Short mmCIF file of C-alpha atoms in Angstrom, two decimals:
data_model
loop_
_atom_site.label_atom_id
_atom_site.label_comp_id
_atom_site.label_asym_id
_atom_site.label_seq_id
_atom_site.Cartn_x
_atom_site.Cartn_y
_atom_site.Cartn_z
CA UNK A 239 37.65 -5.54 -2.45
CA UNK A 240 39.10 -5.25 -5.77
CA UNK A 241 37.24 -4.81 -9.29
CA UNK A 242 38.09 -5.93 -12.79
CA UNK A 243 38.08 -3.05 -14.88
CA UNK A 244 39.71 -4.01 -18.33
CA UNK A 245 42.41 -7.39 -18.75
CA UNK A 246 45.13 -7.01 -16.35
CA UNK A 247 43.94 -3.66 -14.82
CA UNK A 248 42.64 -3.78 -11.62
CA UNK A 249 40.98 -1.21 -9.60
CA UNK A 250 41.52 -0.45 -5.97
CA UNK A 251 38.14 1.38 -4.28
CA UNK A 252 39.86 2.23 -1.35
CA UNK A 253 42.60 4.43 -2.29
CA UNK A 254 40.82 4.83 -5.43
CA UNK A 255 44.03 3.75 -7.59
CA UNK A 256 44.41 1.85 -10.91
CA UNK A 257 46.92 -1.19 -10.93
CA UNK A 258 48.72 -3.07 -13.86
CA UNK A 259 50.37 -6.20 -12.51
CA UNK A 260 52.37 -4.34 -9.66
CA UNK A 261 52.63 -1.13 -11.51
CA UNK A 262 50.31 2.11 -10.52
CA UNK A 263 48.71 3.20 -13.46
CA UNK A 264 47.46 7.00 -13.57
CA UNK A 265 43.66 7.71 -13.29
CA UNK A 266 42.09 10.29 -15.76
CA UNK A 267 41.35 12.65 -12.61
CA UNK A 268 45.61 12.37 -12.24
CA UNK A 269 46.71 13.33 -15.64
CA UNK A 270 43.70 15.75 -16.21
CA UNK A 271 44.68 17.25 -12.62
CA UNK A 272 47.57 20.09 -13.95
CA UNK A 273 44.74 21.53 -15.78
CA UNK A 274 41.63 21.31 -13.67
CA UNK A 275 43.27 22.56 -10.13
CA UNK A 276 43.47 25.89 -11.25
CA UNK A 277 39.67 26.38 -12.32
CA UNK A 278 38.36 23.87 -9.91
CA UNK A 279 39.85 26.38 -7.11
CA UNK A 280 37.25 28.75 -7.56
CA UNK A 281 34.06 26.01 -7.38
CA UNK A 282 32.48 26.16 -3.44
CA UNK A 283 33.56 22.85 -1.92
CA UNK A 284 29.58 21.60 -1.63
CA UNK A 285 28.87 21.80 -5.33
CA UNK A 286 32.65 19.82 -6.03
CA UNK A 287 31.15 16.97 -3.48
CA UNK A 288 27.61 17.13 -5.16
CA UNK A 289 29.32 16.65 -8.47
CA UNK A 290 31.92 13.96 -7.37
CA UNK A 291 28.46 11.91 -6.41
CA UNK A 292 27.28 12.66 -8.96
CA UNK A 293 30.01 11.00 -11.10
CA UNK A 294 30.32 7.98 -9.18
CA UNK A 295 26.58 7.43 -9.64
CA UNK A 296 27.08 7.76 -13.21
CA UNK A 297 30.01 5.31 -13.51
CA UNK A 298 27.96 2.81 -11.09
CA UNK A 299 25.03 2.85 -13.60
CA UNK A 300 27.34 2.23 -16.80
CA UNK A 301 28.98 -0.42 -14.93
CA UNK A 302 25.45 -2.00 -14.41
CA UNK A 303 24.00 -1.13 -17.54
CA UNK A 304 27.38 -3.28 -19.20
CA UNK A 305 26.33 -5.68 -17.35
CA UNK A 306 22.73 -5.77 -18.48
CA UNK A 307 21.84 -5.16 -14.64
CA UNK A 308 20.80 -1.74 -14.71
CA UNK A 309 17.00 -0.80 -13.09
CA UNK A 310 16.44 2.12 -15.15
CA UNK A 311 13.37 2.66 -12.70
CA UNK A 312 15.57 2.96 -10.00
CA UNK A 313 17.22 6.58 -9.54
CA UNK A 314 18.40 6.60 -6.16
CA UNK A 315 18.67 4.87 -2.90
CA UNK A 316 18.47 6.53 0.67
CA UNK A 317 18.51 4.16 2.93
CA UNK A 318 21.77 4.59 5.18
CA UNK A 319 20.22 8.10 5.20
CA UNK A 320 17.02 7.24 6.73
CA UNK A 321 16.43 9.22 10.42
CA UNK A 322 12.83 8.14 10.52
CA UNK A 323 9.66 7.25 8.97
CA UNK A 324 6.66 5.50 9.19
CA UNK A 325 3.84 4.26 6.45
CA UNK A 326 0.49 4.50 7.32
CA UNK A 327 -2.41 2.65 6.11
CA UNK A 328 -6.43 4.29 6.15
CA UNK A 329 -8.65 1.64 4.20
CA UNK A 330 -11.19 4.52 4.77
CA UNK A 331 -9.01 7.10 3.37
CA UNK A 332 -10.28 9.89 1.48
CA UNK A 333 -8.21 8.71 -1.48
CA UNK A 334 -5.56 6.70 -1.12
CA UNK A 335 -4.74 4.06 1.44
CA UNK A 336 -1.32 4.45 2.14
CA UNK A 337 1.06 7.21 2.82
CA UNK A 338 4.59 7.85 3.94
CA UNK A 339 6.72 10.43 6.18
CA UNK A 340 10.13 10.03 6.13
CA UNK A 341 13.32 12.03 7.04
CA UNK A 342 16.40 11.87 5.71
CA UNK A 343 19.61 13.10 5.97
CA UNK A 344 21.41 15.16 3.00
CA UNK A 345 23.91 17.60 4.18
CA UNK A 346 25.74 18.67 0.46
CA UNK A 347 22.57 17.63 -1.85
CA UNK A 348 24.24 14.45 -2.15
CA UNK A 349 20.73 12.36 -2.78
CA UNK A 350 19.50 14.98 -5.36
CA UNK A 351 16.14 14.81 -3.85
CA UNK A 352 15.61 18.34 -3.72
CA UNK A 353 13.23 19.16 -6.73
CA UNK A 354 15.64 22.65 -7.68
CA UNK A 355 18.26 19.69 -8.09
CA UNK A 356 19.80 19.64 -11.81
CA UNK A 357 20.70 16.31 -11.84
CA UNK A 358 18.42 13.79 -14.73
CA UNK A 359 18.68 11.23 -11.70
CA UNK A 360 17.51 13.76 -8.72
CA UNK A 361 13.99 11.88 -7.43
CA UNK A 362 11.55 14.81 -8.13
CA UNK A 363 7.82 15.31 -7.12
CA UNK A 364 6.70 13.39 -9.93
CA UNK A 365 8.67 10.49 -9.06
CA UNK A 366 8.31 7.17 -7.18
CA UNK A 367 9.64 6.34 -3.70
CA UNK A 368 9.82 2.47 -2.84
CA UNK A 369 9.86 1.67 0.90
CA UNK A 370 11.55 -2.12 1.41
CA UNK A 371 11.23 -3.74 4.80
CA UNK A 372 13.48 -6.26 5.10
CA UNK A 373 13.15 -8.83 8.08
CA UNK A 374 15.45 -11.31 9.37
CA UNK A 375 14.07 -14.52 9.63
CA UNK A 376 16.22 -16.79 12.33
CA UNK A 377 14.98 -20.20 10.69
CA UNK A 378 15.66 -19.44 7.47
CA UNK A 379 19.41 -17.75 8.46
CA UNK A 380 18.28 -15.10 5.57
CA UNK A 381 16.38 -11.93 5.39
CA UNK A 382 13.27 -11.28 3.65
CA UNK A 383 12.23 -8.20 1.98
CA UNK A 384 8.99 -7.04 1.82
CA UNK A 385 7.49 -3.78 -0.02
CA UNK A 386 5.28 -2.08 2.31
CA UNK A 387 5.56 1.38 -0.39
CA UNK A 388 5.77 2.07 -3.52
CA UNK A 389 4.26 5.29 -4.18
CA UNK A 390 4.49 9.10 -5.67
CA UNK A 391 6.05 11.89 -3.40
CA UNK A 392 3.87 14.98 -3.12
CA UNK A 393 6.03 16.93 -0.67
CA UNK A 394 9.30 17.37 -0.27
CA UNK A 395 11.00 20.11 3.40
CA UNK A 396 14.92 21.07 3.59
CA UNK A 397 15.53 21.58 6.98
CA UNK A 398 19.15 22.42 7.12
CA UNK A 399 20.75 18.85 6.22
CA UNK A 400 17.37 17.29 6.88
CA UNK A 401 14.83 16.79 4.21
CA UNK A 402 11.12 15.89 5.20
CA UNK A 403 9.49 13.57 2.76
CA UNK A 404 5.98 12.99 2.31
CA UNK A 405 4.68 10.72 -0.54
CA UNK A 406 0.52 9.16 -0.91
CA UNK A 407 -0.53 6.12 -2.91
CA UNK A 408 -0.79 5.29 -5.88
CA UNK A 409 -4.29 6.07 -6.45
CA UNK A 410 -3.35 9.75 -6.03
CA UNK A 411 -1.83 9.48 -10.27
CA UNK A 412 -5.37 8.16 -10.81
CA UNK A 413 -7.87 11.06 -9.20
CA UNK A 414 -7.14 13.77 -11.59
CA UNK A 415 -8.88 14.75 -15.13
CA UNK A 416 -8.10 12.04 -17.64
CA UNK A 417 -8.07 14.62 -20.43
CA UNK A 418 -8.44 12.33 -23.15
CA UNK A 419 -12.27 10.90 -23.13
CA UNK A 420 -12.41 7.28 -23.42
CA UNK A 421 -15.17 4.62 -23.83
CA UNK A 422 -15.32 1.16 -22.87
CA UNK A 423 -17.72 -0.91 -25.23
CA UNK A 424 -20.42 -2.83 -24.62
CA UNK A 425 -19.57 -6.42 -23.50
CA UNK A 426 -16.29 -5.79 -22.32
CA UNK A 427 -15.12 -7.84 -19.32
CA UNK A 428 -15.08 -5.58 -16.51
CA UNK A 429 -11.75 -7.08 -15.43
CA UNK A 430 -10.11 -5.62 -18.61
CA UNK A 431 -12.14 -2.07 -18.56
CA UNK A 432 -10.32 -1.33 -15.28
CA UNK A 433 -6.91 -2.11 -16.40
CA UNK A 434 -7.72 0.05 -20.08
CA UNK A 435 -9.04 2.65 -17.93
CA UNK A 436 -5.89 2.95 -15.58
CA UNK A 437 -3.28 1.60 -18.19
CA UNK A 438 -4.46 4.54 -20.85
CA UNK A 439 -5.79 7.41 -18.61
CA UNK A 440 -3.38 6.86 -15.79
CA UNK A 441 -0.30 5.21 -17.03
CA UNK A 442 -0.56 2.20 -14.73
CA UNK A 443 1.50 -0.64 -15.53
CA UNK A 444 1.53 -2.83 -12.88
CA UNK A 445 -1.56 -4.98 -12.76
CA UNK A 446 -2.43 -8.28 -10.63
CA UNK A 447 -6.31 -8.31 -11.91
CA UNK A 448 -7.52 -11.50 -12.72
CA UNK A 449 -10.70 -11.80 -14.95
CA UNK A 450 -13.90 -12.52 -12.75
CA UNK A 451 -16.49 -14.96 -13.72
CA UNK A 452 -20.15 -15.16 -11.95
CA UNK A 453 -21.23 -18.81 -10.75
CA UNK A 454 -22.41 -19.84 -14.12
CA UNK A 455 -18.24 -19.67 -15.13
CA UNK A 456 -19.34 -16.82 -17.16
CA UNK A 457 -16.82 -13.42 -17.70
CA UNK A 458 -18.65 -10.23 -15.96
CA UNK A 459 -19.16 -8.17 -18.67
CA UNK A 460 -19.85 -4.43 -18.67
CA UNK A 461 -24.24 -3.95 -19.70
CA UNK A 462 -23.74 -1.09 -21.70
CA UNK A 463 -21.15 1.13 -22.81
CA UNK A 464 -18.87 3.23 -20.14
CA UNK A 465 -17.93 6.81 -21.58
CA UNK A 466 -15.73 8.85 -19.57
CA UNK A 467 -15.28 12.63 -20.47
CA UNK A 468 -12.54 15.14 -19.73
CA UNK A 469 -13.14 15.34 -16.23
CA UNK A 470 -13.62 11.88 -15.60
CA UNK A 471 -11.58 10.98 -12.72
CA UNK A 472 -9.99 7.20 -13.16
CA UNK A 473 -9.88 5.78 -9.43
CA UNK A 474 -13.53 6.19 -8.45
CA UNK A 475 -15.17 4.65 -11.96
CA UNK A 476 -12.43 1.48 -11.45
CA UNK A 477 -13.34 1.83 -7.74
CA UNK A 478 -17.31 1.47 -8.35
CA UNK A 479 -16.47 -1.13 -11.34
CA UNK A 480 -14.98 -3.51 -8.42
CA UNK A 481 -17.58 -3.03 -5.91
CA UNK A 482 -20.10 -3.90 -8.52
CA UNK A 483 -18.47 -7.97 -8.94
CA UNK A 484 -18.03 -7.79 -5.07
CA UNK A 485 -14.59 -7.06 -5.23
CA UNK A 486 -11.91 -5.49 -3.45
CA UNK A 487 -9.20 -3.24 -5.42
CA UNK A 488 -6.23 -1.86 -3.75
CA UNK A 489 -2.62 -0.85 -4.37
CA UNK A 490 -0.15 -3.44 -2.10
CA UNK A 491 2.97 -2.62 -0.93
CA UNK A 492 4.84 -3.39 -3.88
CA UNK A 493 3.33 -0.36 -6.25
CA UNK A 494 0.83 -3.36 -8.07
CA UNK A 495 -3.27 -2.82 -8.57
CA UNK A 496 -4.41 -5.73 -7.21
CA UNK A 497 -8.03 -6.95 -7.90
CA UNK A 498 -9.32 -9.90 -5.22
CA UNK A 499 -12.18 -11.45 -3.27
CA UNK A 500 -12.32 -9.36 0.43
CA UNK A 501 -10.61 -12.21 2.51
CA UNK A 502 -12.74 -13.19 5.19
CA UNK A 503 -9.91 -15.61 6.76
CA UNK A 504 -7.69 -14.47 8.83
CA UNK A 505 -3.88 -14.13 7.26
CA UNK A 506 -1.69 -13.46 10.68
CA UNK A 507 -3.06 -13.79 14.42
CA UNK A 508 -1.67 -11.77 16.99
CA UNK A 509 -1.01 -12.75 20.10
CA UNK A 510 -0.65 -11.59 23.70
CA UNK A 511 0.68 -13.71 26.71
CA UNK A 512 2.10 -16.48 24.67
CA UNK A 513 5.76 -17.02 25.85
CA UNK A 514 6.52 -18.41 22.10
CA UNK A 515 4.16 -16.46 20.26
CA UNK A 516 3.72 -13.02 21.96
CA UNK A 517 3.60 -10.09 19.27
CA UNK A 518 1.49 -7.52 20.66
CA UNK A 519 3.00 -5.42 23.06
CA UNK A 520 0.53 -3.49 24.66
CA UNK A 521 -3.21 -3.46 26.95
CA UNK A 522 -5.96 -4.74 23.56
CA UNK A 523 -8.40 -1.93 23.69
CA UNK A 524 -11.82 -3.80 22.65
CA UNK A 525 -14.62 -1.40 20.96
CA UNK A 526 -18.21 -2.84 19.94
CA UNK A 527 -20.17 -0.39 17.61
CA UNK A 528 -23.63 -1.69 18.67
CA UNK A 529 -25.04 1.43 17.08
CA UNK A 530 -24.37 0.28 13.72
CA UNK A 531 -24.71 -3.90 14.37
CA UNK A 532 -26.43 -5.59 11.82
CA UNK A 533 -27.30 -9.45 11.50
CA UNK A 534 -28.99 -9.75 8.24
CA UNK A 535 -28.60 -8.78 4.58
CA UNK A 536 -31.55 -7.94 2.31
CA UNK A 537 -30.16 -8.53 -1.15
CA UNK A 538 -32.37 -6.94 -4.51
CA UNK A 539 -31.01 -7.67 -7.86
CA UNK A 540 -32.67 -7.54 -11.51
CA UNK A 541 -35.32 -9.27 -13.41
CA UNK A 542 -33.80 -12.31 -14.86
CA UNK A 543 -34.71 -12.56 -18.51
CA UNK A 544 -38.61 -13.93 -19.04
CA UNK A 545 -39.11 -12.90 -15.25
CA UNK A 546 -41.25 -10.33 -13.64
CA UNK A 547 -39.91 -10.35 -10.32
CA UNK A 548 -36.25 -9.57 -9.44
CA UNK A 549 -34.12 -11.97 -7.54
CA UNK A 550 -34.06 -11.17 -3.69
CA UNK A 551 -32.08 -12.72 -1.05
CA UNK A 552 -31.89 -12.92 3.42
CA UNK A 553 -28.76 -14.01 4.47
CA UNK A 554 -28.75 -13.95 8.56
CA UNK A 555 -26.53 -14.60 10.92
CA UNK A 556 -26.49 -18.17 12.13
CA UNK A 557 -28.38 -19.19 15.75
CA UNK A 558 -25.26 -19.60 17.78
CA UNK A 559 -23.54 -16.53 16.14
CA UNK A 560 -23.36 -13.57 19.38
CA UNK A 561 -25.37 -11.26 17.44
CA UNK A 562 -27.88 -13.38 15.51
CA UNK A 563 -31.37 -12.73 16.17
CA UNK A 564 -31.96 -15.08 18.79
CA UNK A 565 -29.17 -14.21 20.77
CA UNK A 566 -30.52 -10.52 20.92
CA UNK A 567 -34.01 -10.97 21.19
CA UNK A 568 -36.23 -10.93 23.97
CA UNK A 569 -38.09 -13.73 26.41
CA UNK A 570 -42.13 -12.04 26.13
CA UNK A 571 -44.78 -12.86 28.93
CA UNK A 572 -45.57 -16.16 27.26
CA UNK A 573 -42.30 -16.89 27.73
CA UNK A 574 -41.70 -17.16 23.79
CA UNK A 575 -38.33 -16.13 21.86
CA UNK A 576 -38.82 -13.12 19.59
CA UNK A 577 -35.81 -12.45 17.65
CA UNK A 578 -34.12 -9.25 16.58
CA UNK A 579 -33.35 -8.73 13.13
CA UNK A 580 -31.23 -6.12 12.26
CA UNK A 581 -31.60 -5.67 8.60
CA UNK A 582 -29.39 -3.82 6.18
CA UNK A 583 -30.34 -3.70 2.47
CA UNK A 584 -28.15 -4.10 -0.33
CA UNK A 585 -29.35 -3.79 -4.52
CA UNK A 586 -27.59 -3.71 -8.02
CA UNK A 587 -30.13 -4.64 -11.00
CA UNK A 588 -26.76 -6.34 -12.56
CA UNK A 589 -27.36 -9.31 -10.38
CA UNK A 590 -29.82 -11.66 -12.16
CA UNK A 591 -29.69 -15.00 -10.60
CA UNK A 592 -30.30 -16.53 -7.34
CA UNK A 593 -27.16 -18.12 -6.29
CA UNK A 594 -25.46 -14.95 -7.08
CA UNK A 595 -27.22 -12.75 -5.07
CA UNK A 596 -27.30 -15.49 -2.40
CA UNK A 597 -23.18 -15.46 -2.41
CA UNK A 598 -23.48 -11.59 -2.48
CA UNK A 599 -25.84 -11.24 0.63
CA UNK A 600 -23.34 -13.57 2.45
CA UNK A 601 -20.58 -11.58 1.62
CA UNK A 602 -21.93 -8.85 3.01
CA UNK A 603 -23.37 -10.25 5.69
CA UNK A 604 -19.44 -11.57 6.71
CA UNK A 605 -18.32 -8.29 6.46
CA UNK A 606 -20.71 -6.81 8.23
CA UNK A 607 -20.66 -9.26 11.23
CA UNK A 608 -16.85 -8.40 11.49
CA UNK A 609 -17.08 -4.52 11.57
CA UNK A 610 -19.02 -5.07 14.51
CA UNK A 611 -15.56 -5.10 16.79
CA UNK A 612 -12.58 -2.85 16.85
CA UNK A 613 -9.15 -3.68 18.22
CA UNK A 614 -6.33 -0.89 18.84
CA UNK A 615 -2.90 -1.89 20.54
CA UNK A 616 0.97 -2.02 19.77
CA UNK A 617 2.38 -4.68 18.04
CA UNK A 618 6.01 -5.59 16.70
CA UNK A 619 6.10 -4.70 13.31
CA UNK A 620 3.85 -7.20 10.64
CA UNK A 621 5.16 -5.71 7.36
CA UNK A 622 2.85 -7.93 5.22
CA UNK A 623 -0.35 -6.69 6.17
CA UNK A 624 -2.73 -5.50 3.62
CA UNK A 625 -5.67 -3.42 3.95
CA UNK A 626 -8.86 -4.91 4.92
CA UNK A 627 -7.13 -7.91 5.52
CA UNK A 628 -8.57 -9.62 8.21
CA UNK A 629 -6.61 -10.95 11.59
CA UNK A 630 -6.95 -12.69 14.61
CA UNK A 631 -6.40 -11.50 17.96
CA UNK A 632 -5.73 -13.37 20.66
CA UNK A 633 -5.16 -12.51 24.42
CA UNK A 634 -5.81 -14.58 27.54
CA UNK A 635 -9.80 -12.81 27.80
CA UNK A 636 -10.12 -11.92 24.80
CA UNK A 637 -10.08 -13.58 21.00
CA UNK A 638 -11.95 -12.68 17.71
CA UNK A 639 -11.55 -11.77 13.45
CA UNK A 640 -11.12 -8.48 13.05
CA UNK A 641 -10.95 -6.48 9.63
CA UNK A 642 -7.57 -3.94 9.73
CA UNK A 643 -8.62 -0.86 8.58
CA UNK A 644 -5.77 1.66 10.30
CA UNK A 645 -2.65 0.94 11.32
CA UNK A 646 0.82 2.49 11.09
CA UNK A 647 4.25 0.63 10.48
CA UNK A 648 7.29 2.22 11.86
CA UNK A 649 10.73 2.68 9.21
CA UNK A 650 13.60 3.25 12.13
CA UNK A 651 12.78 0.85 14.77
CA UNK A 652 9.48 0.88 17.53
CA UNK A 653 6.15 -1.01 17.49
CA UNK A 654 3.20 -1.02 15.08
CA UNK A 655 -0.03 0.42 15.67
CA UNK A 656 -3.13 -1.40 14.89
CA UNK A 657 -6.57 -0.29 15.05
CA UNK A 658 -5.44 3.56 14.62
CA UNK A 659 -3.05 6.06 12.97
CA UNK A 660 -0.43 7.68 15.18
CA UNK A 661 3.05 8.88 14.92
CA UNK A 662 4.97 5.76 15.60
CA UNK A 663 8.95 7.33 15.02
CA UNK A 664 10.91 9.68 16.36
CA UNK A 665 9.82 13.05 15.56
CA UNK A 666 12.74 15.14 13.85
CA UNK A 667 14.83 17.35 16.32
CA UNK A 668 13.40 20.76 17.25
CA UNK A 669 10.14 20.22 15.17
CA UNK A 670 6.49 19.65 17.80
CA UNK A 671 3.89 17.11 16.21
CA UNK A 672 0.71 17.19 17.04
CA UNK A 673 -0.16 13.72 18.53
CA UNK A 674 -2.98 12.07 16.30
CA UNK A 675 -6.56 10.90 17.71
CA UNK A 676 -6.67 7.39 18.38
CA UNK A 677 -8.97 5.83 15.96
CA UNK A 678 -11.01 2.16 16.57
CA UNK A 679 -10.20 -0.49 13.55
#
């Protein structure tokens, strides 16, 4: 390949030579060289390799930058160096739903990951690590790249020329002290508080929260002001502001705070013992918490204005549903049905109308209905799973919705777990791991 570097000057990568028409034309390094052999002599070899990286990084990101290319965002990339890795993803997570272990190999500091590293463009502990999976899609003849990680590194292991790399999500920048006190004001749209709160307390910048309106095509507004001291932690006030409009907020793949309605359709089906379809690769291992089944939602909200009672409403599950009340009730001696409600009871005095707490009690009610089973098996890799999506699974005995709340996507090759966290890539020479418990979805 041969680069442009300045009219009639071209350069040769290769050999790493400068050409003018058919004439060699000396690099700096050359006519600098009388000079720097004697006091480069003296410099260990490692450091002389660290810096010549070094340099060509540097002339790579002013050729970019010319070219009004340059991702200032984007430091370094280590993907030919990638030995293994895997992303996990807990939607029940203590704080964060996704994390990463990766190794890589770096024999002369040549990534500058190390955080003693000198180098402005070294990825340090306070940095972000993007994980791309890219997948090659036969009908389209292309690949398509999907961001399963984008999230800050919290640990960093040289191991000889290995480095172990552990990084959580995003949420993690969001669950310390915000410092700096802040209040939201009174009839603020909730959708907006969350992205002040994590835009000014947290330094998020990357937002996909759209503004939420109840059924009267009203903005949900915040009742009364929202002051957050010094130790205010960000994630868990945004966290509680979403459950309160029934909604789901969650960092994807791609590093972005999304804001949405819980799905309750299934976005991918997996299948067994399909010849064309097959993607799970394993015995499905079917679990059914009975202990915690419910089939009805008791919803409580607030007085509606001019009212003395607040607005209630029962959504069950429907006659022909497994677990409605008929279907586990009992026959008594005069031979007459007596159905078995199994109630769970929801409130929030914010809800003032009918036909909102009547959507809310079915919401819950959905989610509640699917909880009920738990999957776990292998699968070949789905990259674009989210948590708490839901999915279908699909076997010759077997087929139902299922809500993923654990599973674990392998960086270096080998299947997917679903329905539990385990290690799923190849554990780095002369290091043990533990193997992880097996966990239902």
């Amino acid at each position: 390949m041969t680069i442009a570097t300045a009219p009639f000057v071209t350069f040769e990568p290769d050999n790493h030579t400068y050409w003018h028409g058919m004439a060699r034309v000396p690099a700096v390094s050359d006519i600098l060289r009388p000079l720097t052999d004697k006091y480069l002599a003296s410099i260990p070899e490692e450091i002389l390799n660290w810096k010549r990286d070094l340099g060509t990084a540097v002339h790579k990101a002013c050729e970019l930058l010319d070219l009004g290319t340059l991702d200032e965002d984007e430091l370094s990339r280590i993907t030919p160096h990638i030995l293994d890795g895997q992303v996990d993803v807990d939607a029940d997570g203590d704080n964060t739903t996704r994390s990463l272990t990766m190794t890589v190999v770096d024999r002369n500091h040549g990534l500058h990951l190390d955080s003693d590293s000198p180098d402005d463009g070294a990825l340090y502990a306070d940095r972000i690590i993007q994980v791309i999976y890219s997948v090659l899609v036969p009908e389209l003849d292309d690949r398509v790249d999907v961001p399963v990680f984008t999230c800050p590194i919290v640990d960093i292991e040289r191991d000889g020329a290995q480095l172990q790399i552990a990084a959580h999500g995003k949420e993690e920048l969001a669950t310390g002290w915000i410092w700096r006190p802040i209040t939201i004001k009174k009839g603020a749209l909730k959708s907006d508080a969350i992205r002040t709160i994590l835009k000014e307390r947290a330094g998020e910048r990357n937002f996909d929260i759209p503004d939420v309106m109840n059924k009267a095509g009203k903005p949900i507004t915040i009742p009364k002001a929202l002051a957050l001291g010094r130790a205010a932690s960000a994630w868990p006030r945004v966290l509680r502001m979403a459950q309160s409009m029934n909604r789901h907020l969650y960092y994807n793949g791609a590093g972005t705070c999304r804001l949405r309605v819980r799905p309750r359709r299934p976005v991918f089906t997996f299948w067994a013992d399909d010849a064309t379809r097959s993607t799970i690769t394993s015995s499905v291992t079917v679990t059914h918490d009975f202990a915690e089944v419910k089939n009805a939602v008791w919803f409580r909200g607030g007085k509606p204005k001019g009212q003395k009672k607040p607005v209630e409403f029962f959504a069950v599950a429907p006659k022909g549903h497994p677990l409605s009340p008929q279907r586990l009730g009992r026959t008594n001696s005069d031979r007459d049905k007596v159905g078995r409600y199994l109630v769970a009871e929801h409130s929030n005095e914010h809800v003032r109308s009918k036909a909102e707490a009547k959507r809310r009690a079915e919401a819950l009610l959905d989610d509640l209905l699917l909880e009920v089973v738990g999957v776990s098996f292998t699968s070949t890799p789905i990259p674009h799973l989210d948590p708490l999506d839901v999915a279908r699974v699909s076997t010759r005995d077997f087929s139902a919705n299922v809500r993923l709340r654990q599973f674990s996507l392998p960086l270096a090759g080998g299947d997917m777990t679903v329905g539990y966290i385990e290690r799923v890539s190849r554990p780095a020479k002369g290091r043990i791991r533990r193997r992880p418990h097996r966990r239902a979805a």
